[in-house]
Tab-separated table of C-alpha atoms in Angstrom:
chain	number	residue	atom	x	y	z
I	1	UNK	CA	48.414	-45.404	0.340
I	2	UNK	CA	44.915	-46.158	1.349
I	3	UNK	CA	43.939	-45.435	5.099
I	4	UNK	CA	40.029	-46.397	4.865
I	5	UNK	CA	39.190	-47.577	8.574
I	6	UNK	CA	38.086	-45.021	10.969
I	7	UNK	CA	34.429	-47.194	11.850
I	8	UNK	CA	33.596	-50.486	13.415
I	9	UNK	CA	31.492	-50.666	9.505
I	10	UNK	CA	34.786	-49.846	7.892
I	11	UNK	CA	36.341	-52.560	9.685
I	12	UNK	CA	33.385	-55.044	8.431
I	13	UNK	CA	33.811	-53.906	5.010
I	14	UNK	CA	37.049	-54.479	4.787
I	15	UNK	CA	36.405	-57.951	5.863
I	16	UNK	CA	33.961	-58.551	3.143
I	17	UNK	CA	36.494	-57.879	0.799
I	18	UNK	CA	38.823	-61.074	1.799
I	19	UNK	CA	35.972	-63.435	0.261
I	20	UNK	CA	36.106	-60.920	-2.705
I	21	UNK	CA	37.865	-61.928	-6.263
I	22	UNK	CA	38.505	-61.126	-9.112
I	23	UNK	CA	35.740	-62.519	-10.930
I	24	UNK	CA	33.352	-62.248	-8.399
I	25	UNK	CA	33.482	-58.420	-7.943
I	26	UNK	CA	29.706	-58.281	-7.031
I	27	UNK	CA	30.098	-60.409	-3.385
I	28	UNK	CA	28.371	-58.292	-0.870
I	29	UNK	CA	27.928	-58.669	2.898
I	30	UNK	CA	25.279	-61.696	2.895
I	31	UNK	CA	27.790	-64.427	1.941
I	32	UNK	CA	27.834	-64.950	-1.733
I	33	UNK	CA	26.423	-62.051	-3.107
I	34	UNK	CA	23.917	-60.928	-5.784
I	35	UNK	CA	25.485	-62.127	-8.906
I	36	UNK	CA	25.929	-66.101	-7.224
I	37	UNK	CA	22.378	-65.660	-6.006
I	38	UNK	CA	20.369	-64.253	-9.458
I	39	UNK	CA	22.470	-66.552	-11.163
I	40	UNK	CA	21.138	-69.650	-8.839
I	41	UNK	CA	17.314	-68.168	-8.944
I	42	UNK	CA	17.368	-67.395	-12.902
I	43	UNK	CA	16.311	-70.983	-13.827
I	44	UNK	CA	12.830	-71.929	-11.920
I	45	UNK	CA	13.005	-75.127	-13.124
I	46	UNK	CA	16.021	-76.842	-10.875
I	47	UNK	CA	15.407	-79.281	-8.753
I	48	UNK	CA	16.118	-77.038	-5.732
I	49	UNK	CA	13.884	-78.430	-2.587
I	50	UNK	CA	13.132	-75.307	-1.016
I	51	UNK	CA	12.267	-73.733	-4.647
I	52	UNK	CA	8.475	-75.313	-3.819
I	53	UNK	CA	6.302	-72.465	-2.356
I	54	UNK	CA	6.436	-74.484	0.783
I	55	UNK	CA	7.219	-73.008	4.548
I	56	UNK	CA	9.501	-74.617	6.597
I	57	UNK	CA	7.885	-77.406	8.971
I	58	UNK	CA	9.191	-75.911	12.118
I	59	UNK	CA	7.047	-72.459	11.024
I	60	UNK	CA	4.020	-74.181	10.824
I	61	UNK	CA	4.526	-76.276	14.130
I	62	UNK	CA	5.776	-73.190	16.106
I	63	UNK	CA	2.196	-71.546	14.786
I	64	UNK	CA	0.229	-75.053	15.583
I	65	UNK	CA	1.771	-74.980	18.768
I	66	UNK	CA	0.414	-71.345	19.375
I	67	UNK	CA	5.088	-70.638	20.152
I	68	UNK	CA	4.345	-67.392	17.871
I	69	UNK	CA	1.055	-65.290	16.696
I	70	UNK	CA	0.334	-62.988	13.798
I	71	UNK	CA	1.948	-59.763	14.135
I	72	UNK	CA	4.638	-58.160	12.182
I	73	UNK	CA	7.327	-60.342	10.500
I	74	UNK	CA	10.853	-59.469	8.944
I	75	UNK	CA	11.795	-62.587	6.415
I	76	UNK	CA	15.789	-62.412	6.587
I	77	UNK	CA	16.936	-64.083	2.729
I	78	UNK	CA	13.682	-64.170	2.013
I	79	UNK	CA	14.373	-65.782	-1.720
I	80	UNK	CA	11.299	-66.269	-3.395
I	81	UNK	CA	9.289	-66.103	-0.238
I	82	UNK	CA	7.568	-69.344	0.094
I	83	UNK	CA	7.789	-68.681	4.268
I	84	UNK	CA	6.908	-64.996	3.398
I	85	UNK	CA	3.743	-65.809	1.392
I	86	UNK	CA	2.669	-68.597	4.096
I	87	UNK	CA	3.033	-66.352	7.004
I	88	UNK	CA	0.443	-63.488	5.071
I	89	UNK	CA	-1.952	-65.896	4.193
I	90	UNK	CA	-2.185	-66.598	8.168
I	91	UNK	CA	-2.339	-63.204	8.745
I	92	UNK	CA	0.870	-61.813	9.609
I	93	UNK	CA	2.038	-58.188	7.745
I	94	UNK	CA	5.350	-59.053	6.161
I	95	UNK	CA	8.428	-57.590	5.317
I	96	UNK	CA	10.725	-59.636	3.298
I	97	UNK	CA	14.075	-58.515	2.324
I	98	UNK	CA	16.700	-60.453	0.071
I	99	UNK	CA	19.940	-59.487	-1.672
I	100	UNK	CA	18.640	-61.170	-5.030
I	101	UNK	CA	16.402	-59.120	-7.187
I	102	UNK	CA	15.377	-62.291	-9.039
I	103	UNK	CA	14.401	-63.718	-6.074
I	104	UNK	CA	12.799	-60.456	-5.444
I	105	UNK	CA	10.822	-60.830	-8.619
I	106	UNK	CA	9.975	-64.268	-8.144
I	107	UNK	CA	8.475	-63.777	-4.492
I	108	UNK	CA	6.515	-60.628	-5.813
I	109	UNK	CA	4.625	-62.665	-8.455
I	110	UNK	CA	4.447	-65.539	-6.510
I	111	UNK	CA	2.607	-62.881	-3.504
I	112	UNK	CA	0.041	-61.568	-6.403
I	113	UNK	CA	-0.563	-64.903	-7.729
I	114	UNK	CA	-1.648	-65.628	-4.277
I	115	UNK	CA	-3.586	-62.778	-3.752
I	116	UNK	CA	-1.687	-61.525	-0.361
I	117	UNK	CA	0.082	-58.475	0.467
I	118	UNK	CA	4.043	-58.712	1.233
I	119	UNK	CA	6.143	-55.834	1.524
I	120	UNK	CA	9.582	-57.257	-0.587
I	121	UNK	CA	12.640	-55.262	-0.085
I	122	UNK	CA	15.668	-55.915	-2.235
I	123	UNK	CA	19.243	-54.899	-0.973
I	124	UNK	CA	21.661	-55.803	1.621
I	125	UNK	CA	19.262	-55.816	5.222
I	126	UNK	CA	22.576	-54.624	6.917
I	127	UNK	CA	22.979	-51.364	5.063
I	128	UNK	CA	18.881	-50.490	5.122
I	129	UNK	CA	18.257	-47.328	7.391
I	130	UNK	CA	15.891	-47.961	10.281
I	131	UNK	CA	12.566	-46.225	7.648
I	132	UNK	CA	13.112	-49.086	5.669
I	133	UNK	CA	13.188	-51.827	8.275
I	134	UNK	CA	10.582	-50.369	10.202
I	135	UNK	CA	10.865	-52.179	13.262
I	136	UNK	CA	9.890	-53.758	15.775
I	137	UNK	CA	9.112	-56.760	14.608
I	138	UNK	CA	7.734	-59.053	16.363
I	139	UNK	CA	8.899	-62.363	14.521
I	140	UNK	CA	12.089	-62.641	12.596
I	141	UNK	CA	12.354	-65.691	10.090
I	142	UNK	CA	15.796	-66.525	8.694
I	143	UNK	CA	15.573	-69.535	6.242
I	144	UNK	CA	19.082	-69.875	5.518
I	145	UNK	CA	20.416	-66.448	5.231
I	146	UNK	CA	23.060	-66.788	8.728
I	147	UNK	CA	24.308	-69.678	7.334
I	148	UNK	CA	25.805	-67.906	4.581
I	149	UNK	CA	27.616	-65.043	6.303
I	150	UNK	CA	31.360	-64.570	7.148
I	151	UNK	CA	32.029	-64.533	10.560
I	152	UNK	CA	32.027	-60.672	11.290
I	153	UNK	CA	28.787	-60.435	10.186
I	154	UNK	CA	27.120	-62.085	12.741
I	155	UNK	CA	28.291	-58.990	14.665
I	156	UNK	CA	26.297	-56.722	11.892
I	157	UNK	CA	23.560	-59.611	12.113
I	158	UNK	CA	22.880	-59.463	16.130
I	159	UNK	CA	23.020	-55.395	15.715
I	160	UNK	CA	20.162	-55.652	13.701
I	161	UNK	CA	18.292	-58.339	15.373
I	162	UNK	CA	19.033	-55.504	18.429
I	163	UNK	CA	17.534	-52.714	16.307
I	164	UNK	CA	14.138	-54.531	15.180
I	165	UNK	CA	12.974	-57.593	17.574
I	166	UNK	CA	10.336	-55.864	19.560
I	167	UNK	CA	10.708	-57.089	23.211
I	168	UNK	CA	9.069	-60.413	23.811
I	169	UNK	CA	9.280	-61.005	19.914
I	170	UNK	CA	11.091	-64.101	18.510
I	171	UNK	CA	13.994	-65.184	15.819
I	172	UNK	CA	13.283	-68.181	13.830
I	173	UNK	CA	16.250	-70.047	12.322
I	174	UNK	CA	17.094	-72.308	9.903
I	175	UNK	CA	20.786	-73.184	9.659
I	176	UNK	CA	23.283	-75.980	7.791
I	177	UNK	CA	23.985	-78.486	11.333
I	178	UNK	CA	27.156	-79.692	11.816
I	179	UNK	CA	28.388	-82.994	11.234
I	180	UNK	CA	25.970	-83.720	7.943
I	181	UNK	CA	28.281	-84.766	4.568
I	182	UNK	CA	28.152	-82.123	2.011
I	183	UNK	CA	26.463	-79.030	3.618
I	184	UNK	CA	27.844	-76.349	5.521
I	185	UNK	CA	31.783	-76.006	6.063
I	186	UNK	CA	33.059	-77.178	9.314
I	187	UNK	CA	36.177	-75.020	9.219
I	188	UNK	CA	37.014	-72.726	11.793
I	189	UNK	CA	36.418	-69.269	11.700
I	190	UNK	CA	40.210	-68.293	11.682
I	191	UNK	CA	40.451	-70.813	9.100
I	192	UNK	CA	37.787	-69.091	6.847
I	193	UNK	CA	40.086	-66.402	6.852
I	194	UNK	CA	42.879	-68.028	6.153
I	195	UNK	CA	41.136	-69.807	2.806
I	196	UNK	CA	39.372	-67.028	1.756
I	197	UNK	CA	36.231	-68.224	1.162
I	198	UNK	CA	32.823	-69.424	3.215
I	199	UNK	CA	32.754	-73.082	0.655
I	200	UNK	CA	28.510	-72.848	0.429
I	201	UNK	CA	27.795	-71.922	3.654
I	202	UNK	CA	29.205	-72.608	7.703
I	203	UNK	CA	27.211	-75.172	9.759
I	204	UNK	CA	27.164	-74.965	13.213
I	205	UNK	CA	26.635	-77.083	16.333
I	206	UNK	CA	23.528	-76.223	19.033
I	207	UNK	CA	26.724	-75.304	21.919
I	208	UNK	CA	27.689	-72.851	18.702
I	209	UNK	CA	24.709	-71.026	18.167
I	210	UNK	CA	23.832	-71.226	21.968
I	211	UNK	CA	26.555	-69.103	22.360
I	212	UNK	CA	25.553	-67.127	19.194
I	213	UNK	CA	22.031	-65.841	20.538
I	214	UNK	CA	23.065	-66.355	23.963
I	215	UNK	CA	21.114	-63.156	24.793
I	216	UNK	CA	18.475	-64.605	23.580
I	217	UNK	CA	16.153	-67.382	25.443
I	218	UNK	CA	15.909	-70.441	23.809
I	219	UNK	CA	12.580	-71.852	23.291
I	220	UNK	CA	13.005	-75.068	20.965
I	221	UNK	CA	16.243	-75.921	19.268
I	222	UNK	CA	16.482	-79.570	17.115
I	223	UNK	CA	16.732	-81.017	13.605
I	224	UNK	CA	14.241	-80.162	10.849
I	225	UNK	CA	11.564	-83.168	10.599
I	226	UNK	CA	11.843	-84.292	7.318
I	227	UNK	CA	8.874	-84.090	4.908
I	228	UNK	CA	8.174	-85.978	2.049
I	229	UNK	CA	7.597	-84.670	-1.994
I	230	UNK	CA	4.223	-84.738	-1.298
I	231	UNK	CA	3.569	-82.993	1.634
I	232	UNK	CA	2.802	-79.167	2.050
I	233	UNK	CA	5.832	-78.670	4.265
I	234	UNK	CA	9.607	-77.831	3.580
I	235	UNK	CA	11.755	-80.289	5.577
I	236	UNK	CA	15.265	-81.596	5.721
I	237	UNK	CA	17.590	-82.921	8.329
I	238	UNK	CA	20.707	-81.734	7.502
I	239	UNK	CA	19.468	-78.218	8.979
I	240	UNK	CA	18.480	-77.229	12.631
I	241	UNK	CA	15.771	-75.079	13.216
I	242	UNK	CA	15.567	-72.881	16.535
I	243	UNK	CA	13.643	-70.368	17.964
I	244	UNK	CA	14.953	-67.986	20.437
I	245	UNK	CA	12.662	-65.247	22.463
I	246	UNK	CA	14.254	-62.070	23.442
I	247	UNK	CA	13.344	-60.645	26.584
I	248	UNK	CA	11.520	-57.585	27.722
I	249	UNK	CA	14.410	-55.469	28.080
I	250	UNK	CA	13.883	-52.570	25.933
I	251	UNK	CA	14.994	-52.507	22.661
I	252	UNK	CA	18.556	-50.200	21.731
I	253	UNK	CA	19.984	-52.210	24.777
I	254	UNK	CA	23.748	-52.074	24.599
I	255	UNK	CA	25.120	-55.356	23.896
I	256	UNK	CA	27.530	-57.069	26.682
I	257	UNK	CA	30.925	-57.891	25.306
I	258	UNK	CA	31.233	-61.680	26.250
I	259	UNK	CA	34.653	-63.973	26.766
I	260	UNK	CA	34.131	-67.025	25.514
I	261	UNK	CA	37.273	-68.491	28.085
């Protein structure tokens, strides 16, 4: 008889382990694990959009539009780091952490190929210690990472957006949007439960992830522009992309319990 939970992170990882089976043993936190994710970067030669060393659109327009400046970055899901090695070249100092060592290995040669210095971690960002993620940051870039988490882990996700933004620093998200045929599930979080498994990733509506970062100011929130083949920019519009400011409370605030009745 197994009595494991005595921690709100024992309570999480028991969680994890309901979108666990059999012969996916190697899920972790961040959605669908290592395995699913080497697996999916192994072959370079898919016709995957975002497997272009492009950046997002919104990136570069929240830069053109002077929204963020260089300073230090954290790339959440970082895969093979086309928004990490965009972001150096402009003069930010990057961190760039993903779950996928292929990835990993990918972004790393990618970074020397481009002669520009990125500091790639590999691992679950939830478990580093604070020496690893050496906050504060003062961007944080999530490409698609939040979109493929169970629901408890946004509560592991905001705790460490808590622990690194620097005050006055800002997230920038890129997330399935709701309502688009053949992205992100639509099901409810209770019902994610209830199947047992997160189907490629949950989309959300603005109201959602309002409510989400809701501690967070909102600067921009809309629909990725789309770009074509030929341009030097990553766009699509089945995904939002938002950017939310945190204030200039100090950083280790305690986070208010909210009711969403």
């Amino acid at each position: 008889m197994d009595r494991t939970v005595r921690t709100v992170e024992d309570v999480l990882a028991l969680l994890d382990r309901l979108f666990t089976s059999e012969s996916e043993a190697d899920r972790l936190a961040t959605g669908d694990g290592k395995g699913f994710w080497d697996r999916f970067y192994a072959d370079r030669s898919r016709q995957v959009p975002f497997f272009v060393s492009k950046p997002d659109e919104s990136l570069a327009a929240y830069l053109g539009q002077g929204l963020i400046a260089p300073g230090r970055v954290l790339d959440l899901g970082c895969g093979p780091g086309r928004n990490a090695l965009y972001l150096a070249s402009r003069g930010f100092e990057v961190d760039a952490v993903d779950l996928s060592p292929v990835a990993v290995a990918w972004g790393e040669e990618r970074a020397r190929e481009a002669a520009v210095d990125i500091r790639f971690l590999c691992g679950d960002a939830f478990a580093f210690a604070g020496s690893e993620l050496s906050g504060p940051y003062d961007l944080v870039v999530d490409s698609g990472c939040f979109h493929h988490l169970p629901p408890h882990r946004r509560v592991s996700y905001l705790a460490l957006l808590d622990r690194v933004l620097a005050p006055g620093g800002h997230l920038a998200l890129t997330c399935f949007a709701a309502g688009e045929a053949g992205t992100g599930s639509e099901l409810t979080d209770a019902d994610l439960y209830r199947e047992r498994e997160l189907q490629g990733g949950l989309a959300y509506t603005p109201e959602s992830l309002r409510w989400i970062f809701s501690d967070l100011v909102e600067v921009e929130l809309r629909r990725m522009r789309e770009e074509l083949s030929e341009s030097a920019l990553f766009g699509v519009t089945f995904l939002w992309t938002a950017l939310f400011r945190r204030g200039a409370a100090a950083s280790g605030d305690v986070r208010p319990v909210h009711d969403p009745a």
